PDB file of C-alpha atoms in Angstrom:
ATOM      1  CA  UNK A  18     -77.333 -10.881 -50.945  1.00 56.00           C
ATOM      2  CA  UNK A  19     -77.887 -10.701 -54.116  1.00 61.00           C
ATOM      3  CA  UNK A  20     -81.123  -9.458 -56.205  1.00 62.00           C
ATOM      4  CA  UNK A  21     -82.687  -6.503 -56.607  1.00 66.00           C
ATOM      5  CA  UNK A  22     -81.034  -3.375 -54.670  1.00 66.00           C
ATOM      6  CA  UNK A  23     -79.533  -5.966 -52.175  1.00 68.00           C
ATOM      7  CA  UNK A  24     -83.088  -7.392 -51.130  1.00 71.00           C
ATOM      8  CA  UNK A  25     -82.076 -10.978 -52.081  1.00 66.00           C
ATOM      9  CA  UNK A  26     -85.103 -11.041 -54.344  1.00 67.00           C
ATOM     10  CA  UNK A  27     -83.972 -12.300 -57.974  1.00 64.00           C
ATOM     11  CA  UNK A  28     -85.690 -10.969 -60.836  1.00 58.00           C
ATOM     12  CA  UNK A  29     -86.561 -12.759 -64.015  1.00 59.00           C
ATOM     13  CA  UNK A  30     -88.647 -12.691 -67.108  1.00 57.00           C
ATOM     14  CA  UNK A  31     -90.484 -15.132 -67.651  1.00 55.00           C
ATOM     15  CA  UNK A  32     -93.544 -14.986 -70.340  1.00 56.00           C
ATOM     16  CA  UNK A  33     -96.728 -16.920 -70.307  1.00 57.00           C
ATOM     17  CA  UNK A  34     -98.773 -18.071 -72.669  1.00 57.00           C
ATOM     18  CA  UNK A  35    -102.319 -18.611 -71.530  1.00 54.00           C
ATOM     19  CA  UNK A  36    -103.566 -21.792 -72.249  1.00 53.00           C
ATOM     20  CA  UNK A  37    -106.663 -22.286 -73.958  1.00 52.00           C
ATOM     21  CA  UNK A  38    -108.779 -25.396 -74.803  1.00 53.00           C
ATOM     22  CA  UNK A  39    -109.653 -24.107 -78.413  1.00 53.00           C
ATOM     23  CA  UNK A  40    -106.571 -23.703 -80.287  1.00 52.00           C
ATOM     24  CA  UNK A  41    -108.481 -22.671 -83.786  1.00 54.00           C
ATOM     25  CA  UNK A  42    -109.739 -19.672 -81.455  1.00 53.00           C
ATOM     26  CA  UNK A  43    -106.240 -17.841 -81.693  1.00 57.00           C
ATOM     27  CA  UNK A  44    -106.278 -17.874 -84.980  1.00 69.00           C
ATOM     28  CA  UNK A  45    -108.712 -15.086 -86.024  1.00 75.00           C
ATOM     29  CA  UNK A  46    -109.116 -13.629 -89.436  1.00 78.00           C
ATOM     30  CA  UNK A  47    -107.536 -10.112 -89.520  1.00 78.00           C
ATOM     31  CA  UNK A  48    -109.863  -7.471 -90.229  1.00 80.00           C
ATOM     32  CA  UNK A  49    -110.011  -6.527 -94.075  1.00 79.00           C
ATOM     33  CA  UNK A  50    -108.339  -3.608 -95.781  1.00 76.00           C
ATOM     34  CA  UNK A  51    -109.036  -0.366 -95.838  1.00 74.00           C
ATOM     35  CA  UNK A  52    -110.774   0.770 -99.351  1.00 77.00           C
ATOM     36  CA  UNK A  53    -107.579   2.508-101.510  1.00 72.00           C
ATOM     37  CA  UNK A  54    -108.331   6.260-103.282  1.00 71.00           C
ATOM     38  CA  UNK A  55    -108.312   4.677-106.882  1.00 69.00           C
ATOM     39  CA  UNK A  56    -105.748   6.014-108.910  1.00 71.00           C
ATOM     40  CA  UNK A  57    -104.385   9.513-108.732  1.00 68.00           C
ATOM     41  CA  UNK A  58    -105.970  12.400-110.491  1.00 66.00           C
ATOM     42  CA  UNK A  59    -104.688  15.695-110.586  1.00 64.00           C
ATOM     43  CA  UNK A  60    -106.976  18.381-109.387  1.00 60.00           C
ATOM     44  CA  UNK A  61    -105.973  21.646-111.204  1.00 59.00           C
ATOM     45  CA  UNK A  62    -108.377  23.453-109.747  1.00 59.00           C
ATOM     46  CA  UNK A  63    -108.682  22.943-106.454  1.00 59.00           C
ATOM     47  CA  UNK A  64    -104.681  23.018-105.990  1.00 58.00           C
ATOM     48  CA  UNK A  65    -104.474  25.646-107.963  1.00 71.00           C
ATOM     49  CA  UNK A  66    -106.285  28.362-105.659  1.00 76.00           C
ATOM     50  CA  UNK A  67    -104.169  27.373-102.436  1.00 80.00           C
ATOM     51  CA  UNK A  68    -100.775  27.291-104.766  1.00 84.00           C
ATOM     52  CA  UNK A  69    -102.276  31.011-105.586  1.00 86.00           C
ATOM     53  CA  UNK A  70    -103.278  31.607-102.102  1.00 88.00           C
ATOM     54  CA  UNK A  71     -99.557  30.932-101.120  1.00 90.00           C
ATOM     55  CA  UNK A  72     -98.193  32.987-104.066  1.00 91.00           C
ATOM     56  CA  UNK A  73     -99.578  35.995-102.896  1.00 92.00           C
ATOM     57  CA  UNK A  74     -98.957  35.532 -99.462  1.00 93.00           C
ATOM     58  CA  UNK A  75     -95.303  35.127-100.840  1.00 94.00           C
ATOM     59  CA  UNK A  76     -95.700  38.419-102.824  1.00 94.00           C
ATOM     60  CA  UNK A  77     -97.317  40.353 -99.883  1.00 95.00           C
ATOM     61  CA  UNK A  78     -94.394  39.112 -97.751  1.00 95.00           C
ATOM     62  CA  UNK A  79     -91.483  40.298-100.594  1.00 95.00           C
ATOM     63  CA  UNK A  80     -93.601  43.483-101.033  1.00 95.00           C
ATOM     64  CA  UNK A  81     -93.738  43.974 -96.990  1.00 95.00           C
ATOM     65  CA  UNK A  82     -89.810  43.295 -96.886  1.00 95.00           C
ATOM     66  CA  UNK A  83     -89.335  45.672 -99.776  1.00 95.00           C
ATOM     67  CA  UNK A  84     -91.207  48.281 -97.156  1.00 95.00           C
ATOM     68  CA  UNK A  85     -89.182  47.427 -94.494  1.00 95.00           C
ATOM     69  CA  UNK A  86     -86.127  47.796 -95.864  1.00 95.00           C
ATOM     70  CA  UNK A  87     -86.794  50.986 -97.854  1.00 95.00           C
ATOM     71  CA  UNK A  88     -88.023  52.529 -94.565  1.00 95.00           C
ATOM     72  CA  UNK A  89     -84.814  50.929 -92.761  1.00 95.00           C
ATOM     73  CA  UNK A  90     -82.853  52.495 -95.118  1.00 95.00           C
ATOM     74  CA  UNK A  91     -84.562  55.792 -94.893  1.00 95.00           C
ATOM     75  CA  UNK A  92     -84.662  55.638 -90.685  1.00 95.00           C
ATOM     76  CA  UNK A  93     -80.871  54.763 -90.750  1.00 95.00           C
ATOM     77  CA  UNK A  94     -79.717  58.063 -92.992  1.00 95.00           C
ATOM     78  CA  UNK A  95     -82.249  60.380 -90.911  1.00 96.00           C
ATOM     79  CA  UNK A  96     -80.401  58.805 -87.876  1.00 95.00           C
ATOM     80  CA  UNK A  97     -77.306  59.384 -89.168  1.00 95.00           C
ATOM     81  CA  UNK A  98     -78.105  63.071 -90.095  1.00 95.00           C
ATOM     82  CA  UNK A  99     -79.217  63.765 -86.947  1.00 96.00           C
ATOM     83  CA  UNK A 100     -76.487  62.354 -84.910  1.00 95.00           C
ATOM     84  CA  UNK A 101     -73.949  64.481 -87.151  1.00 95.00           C
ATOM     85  CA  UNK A 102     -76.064  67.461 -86.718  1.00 96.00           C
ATOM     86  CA  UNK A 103     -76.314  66.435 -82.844  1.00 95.00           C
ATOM     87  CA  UNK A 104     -72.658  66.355 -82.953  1.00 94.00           C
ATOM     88  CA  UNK A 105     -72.024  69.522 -84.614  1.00 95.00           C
ATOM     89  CA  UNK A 106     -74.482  71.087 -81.987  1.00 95.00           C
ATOM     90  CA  UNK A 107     -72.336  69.371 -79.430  1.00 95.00           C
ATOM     91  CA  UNK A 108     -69.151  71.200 -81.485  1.00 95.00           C
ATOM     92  CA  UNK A 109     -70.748  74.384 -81.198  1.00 95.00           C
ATOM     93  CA  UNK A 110     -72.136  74.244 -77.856  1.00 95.00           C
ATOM     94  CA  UNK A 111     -68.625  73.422 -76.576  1.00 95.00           C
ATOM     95  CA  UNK A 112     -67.024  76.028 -78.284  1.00 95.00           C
ATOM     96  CA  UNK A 113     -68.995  78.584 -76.763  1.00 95.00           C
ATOM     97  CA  UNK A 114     -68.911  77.210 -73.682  1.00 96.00           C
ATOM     98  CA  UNK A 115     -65.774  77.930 -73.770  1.00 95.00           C
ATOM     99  CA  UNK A 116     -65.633  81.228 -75.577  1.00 96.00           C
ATOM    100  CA  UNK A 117     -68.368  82.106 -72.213  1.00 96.00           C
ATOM    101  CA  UNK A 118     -65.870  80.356 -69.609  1.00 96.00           C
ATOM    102  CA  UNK A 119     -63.058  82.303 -70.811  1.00 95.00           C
ATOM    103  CA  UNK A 120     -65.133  85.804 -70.884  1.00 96.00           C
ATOM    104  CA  UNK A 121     -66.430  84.891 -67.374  1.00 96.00           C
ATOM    105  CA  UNK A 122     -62.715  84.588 -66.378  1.00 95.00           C
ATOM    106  CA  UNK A 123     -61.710  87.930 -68.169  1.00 96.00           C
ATOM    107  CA  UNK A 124     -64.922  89.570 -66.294  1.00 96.00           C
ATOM    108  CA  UNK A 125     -63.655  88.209 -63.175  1.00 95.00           C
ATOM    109  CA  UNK A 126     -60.076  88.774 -62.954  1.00 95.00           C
ATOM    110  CA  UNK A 127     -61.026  92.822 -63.651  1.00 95.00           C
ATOM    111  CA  UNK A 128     -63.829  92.944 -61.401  1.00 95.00           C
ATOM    112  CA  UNK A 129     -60.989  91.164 -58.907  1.00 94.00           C
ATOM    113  CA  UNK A 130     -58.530  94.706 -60.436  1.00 94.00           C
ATOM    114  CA  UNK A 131     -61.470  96.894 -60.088  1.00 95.00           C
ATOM    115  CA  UNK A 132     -61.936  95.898 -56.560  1.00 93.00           C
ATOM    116  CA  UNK A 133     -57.941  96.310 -55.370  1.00 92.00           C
ATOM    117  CA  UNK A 134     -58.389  99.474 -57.479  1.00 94.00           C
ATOM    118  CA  UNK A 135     -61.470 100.893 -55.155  1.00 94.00           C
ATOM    119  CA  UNK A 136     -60.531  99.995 -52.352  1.00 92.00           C
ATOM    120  CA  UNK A 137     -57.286 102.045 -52.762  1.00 91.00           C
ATOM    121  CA  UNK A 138     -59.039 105.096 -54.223  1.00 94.00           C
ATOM    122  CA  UNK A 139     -61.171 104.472 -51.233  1.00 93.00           C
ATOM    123  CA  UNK A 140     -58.235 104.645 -49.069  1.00 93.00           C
ATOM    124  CA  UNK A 141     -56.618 107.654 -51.005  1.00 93.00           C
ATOM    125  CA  UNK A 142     -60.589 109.285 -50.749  1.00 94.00           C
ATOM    126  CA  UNK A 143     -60.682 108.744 -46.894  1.00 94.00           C
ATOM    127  CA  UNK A 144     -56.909 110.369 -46.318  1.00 94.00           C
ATOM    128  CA  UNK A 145     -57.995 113.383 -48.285  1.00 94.00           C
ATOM    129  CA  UNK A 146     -61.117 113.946 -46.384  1.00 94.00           C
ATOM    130  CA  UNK A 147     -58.771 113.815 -43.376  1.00 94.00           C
ATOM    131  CA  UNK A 148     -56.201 115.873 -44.975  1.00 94.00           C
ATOM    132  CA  UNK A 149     -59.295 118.244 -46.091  1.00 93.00           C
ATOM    133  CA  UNK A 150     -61.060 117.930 -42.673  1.00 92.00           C
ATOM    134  CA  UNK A 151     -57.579 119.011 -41.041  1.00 92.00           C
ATOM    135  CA  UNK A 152     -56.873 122.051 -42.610  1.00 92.00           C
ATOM    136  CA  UNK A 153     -60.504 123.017 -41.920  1.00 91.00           C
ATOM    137  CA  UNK A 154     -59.680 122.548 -38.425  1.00 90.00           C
ATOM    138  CA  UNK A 155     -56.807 125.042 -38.965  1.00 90.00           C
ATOM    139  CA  UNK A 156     -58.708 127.396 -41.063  1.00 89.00           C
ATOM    140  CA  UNK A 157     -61.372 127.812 -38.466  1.00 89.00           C
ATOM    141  CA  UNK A 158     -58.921 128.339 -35.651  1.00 86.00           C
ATOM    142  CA  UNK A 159     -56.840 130.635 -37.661  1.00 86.00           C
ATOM    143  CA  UNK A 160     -60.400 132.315 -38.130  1.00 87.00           C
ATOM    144  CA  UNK A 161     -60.929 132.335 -35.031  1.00 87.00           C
ATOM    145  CA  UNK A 162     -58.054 133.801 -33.427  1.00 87.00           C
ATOM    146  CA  UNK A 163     -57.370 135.967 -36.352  1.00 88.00           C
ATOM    147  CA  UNK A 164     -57.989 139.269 -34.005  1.00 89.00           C
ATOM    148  CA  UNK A 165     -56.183 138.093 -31.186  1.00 89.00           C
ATOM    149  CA  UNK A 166     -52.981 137.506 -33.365  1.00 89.00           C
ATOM    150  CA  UNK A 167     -53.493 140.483 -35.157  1.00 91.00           C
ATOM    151  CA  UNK A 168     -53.637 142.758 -31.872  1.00 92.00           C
ATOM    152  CA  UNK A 169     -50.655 140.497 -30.530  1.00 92.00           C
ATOM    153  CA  UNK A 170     -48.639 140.996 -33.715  1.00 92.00           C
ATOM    154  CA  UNK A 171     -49.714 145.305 -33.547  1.00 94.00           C
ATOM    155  CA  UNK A 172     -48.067 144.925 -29.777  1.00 94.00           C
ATOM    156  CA  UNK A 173     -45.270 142.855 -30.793  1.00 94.00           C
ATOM    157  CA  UNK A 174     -44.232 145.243 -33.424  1.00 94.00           C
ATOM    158  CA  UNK A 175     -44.915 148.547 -31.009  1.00 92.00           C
ATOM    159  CA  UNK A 176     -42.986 146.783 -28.465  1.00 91.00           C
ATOM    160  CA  UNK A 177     -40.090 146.244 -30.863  1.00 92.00           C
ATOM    161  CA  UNK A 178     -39.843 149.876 -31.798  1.00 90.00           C
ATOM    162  CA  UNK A 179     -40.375 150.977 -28.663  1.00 86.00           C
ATOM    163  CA  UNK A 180     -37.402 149.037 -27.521  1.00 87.00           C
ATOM    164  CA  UNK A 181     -35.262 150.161 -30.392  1.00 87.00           C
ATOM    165  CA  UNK A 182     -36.298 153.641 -29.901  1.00 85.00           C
ATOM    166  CA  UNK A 183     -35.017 153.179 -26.217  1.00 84.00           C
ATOM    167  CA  UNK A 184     -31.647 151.985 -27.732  1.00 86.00           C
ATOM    168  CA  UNK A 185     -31.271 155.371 -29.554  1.00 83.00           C
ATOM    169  CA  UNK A 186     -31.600 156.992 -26.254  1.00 79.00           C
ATOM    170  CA  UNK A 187     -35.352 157.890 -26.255  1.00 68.00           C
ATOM    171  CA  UNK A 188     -36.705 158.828 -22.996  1.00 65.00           C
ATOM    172  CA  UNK A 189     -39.220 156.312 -21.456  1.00 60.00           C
ATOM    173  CA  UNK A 190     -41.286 156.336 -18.630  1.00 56.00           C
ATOM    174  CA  UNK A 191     -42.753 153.502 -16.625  1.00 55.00           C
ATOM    175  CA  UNK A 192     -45.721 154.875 -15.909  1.00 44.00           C
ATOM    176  CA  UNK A 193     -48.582 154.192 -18.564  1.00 51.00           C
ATOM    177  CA  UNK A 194     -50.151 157.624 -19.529  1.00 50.00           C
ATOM    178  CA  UNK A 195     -52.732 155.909 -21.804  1.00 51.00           C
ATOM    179  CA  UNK A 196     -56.352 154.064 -20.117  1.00 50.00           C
ATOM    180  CA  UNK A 197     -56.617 151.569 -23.166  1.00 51.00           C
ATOM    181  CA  UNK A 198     -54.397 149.034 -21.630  1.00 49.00           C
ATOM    182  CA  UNK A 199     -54.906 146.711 -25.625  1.00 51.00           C
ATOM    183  CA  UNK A 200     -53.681 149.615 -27.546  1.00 50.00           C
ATOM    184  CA  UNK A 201     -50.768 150.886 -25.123  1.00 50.00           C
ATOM    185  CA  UNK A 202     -47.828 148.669 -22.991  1.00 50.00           C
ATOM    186  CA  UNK A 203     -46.704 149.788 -20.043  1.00 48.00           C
ATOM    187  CA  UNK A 204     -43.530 151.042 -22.240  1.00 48.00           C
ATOM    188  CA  UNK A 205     -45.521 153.324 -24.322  1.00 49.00           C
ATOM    189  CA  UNK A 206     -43.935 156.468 -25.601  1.00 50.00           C
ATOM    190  CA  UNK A 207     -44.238 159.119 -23.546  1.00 50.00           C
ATOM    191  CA  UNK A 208     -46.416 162.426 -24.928  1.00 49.00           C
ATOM    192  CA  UNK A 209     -45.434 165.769 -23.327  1.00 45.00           C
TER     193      UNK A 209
END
C-alpha cells in the first residue's frame, strides 16, 4: 500500500492549461501605469510644523524626565532619612525596652523580698499577739486570785510562826478560841 497515509491512493501534480479556441485572447494588454508624483519638491513648510511638533514633544519628554528624576532623587533621600530616623527610633525604643525590662525585674525580685519579708513579720506579729494574749491570760488570773493567794500566803506565814513558836516551847492548844475560821487555824495562839 502505498499513497497517501497508506490508502493506496497516489498523489500527483499535474497542471492544466485550459484550452481555448482564441489564442490572441490570452494575450491581453496590461493595464497602464499609474500617473508618477513629478519630481520631488521639498515642502519646508508643511514638514517643518510636524518636525516642530516632534521637537517639542521631544523637549516636553526631556523636561518630564528631568521632573522625574529630580523628584526620584528627592523621594529616595527623604526615604533614606526616614528609614535612618526609623532606625534610630527602633535604637531607642529597644534601649528602653530594655532599661523598662530590667526595672520590671528589679521591681519584681523586691516585691518577691518584700513578700518573704511580710510574711515573716507576719509570723513574728501573730507569735507576739500570742505571747501578748498569754500573759494577759496570766495577768487576769493572777488578778483574779490575787486575794485568795494573799490570805493563803497571811496563813502560810502565821502557820510558820506558829509552828516555830511551838519549837521554842510555846504552849498551844487545839481548840480554836477565835469564830473567824479565814483569819485564825486551828493552831492559833492561845490568849489567856
Amino acid at each position: 500500500l502505498g499513497g497517501i497515509a497508506g490508502t493506496g491512493i497516489g498523489a500527483s501534480f499535474v497542471q492544466i492549461r485550459a484550452h481555448s479556441q482564441d489564442a490572441s485572447a490570452d494575450k491581453v494588454a496590461p493595464p497602464p501605469l499609474p500617473e508618477a508624483f513629478g519630481p520631488y519638491q521639498k515642502k519646508s513648510e508643511e514638514g517643518n510644523g510636524v518636525i516642530q511638533m516632534i521637537d517639542l514633544l521631544v523637549a516636553d519628554l526631556d523636561k518630564e524626565m528631568q521632573e522625574a528624576e529630580v523628584s526620584e532623587k528627592a523621594s529616595q533621600a527623604d526615604y533614606e532619612t526616614m528609614m535612618q530616623n526609623a532606625g534610630e527610633k527602633r535604637a531607642a525604643d529597644s534601649k528602653l525596652m530594655t532599661e523598662k525590662a530590667a526595672t520590671k525585674a528589679n521591681t519584681e525580685e523586691e516585691l518577691q523580698a518584700e513578700t518573704e519579708k511580710k510574711a515573716g513579720t507576719a509570723k513574728d506579729h501573730m507569735a507576739t499577739l500570742e505571747y501578748i494574749s498569754a500573759l494577759h491570760g496570766e495577768c487576769d488570773w493572777l488578778l483574779q486570785y490575787h486575794e485568795a493567794r494573799k490570805e493563803a500566803r497571811t496563813s502560810e506565814i502565821e502557820s510558820l510562826v506558829n509552828a516555830k513558836s511551838v519549837l521554842s516551847g510555846a504552849d498551844y492548844a487545839l481548840v480554836q478560841t477565835a469564830t473567824d475560821s479565814k483569819t485564825k487555824g486551828f493552831m492559833s495562839r492561845r490568849t489567856q
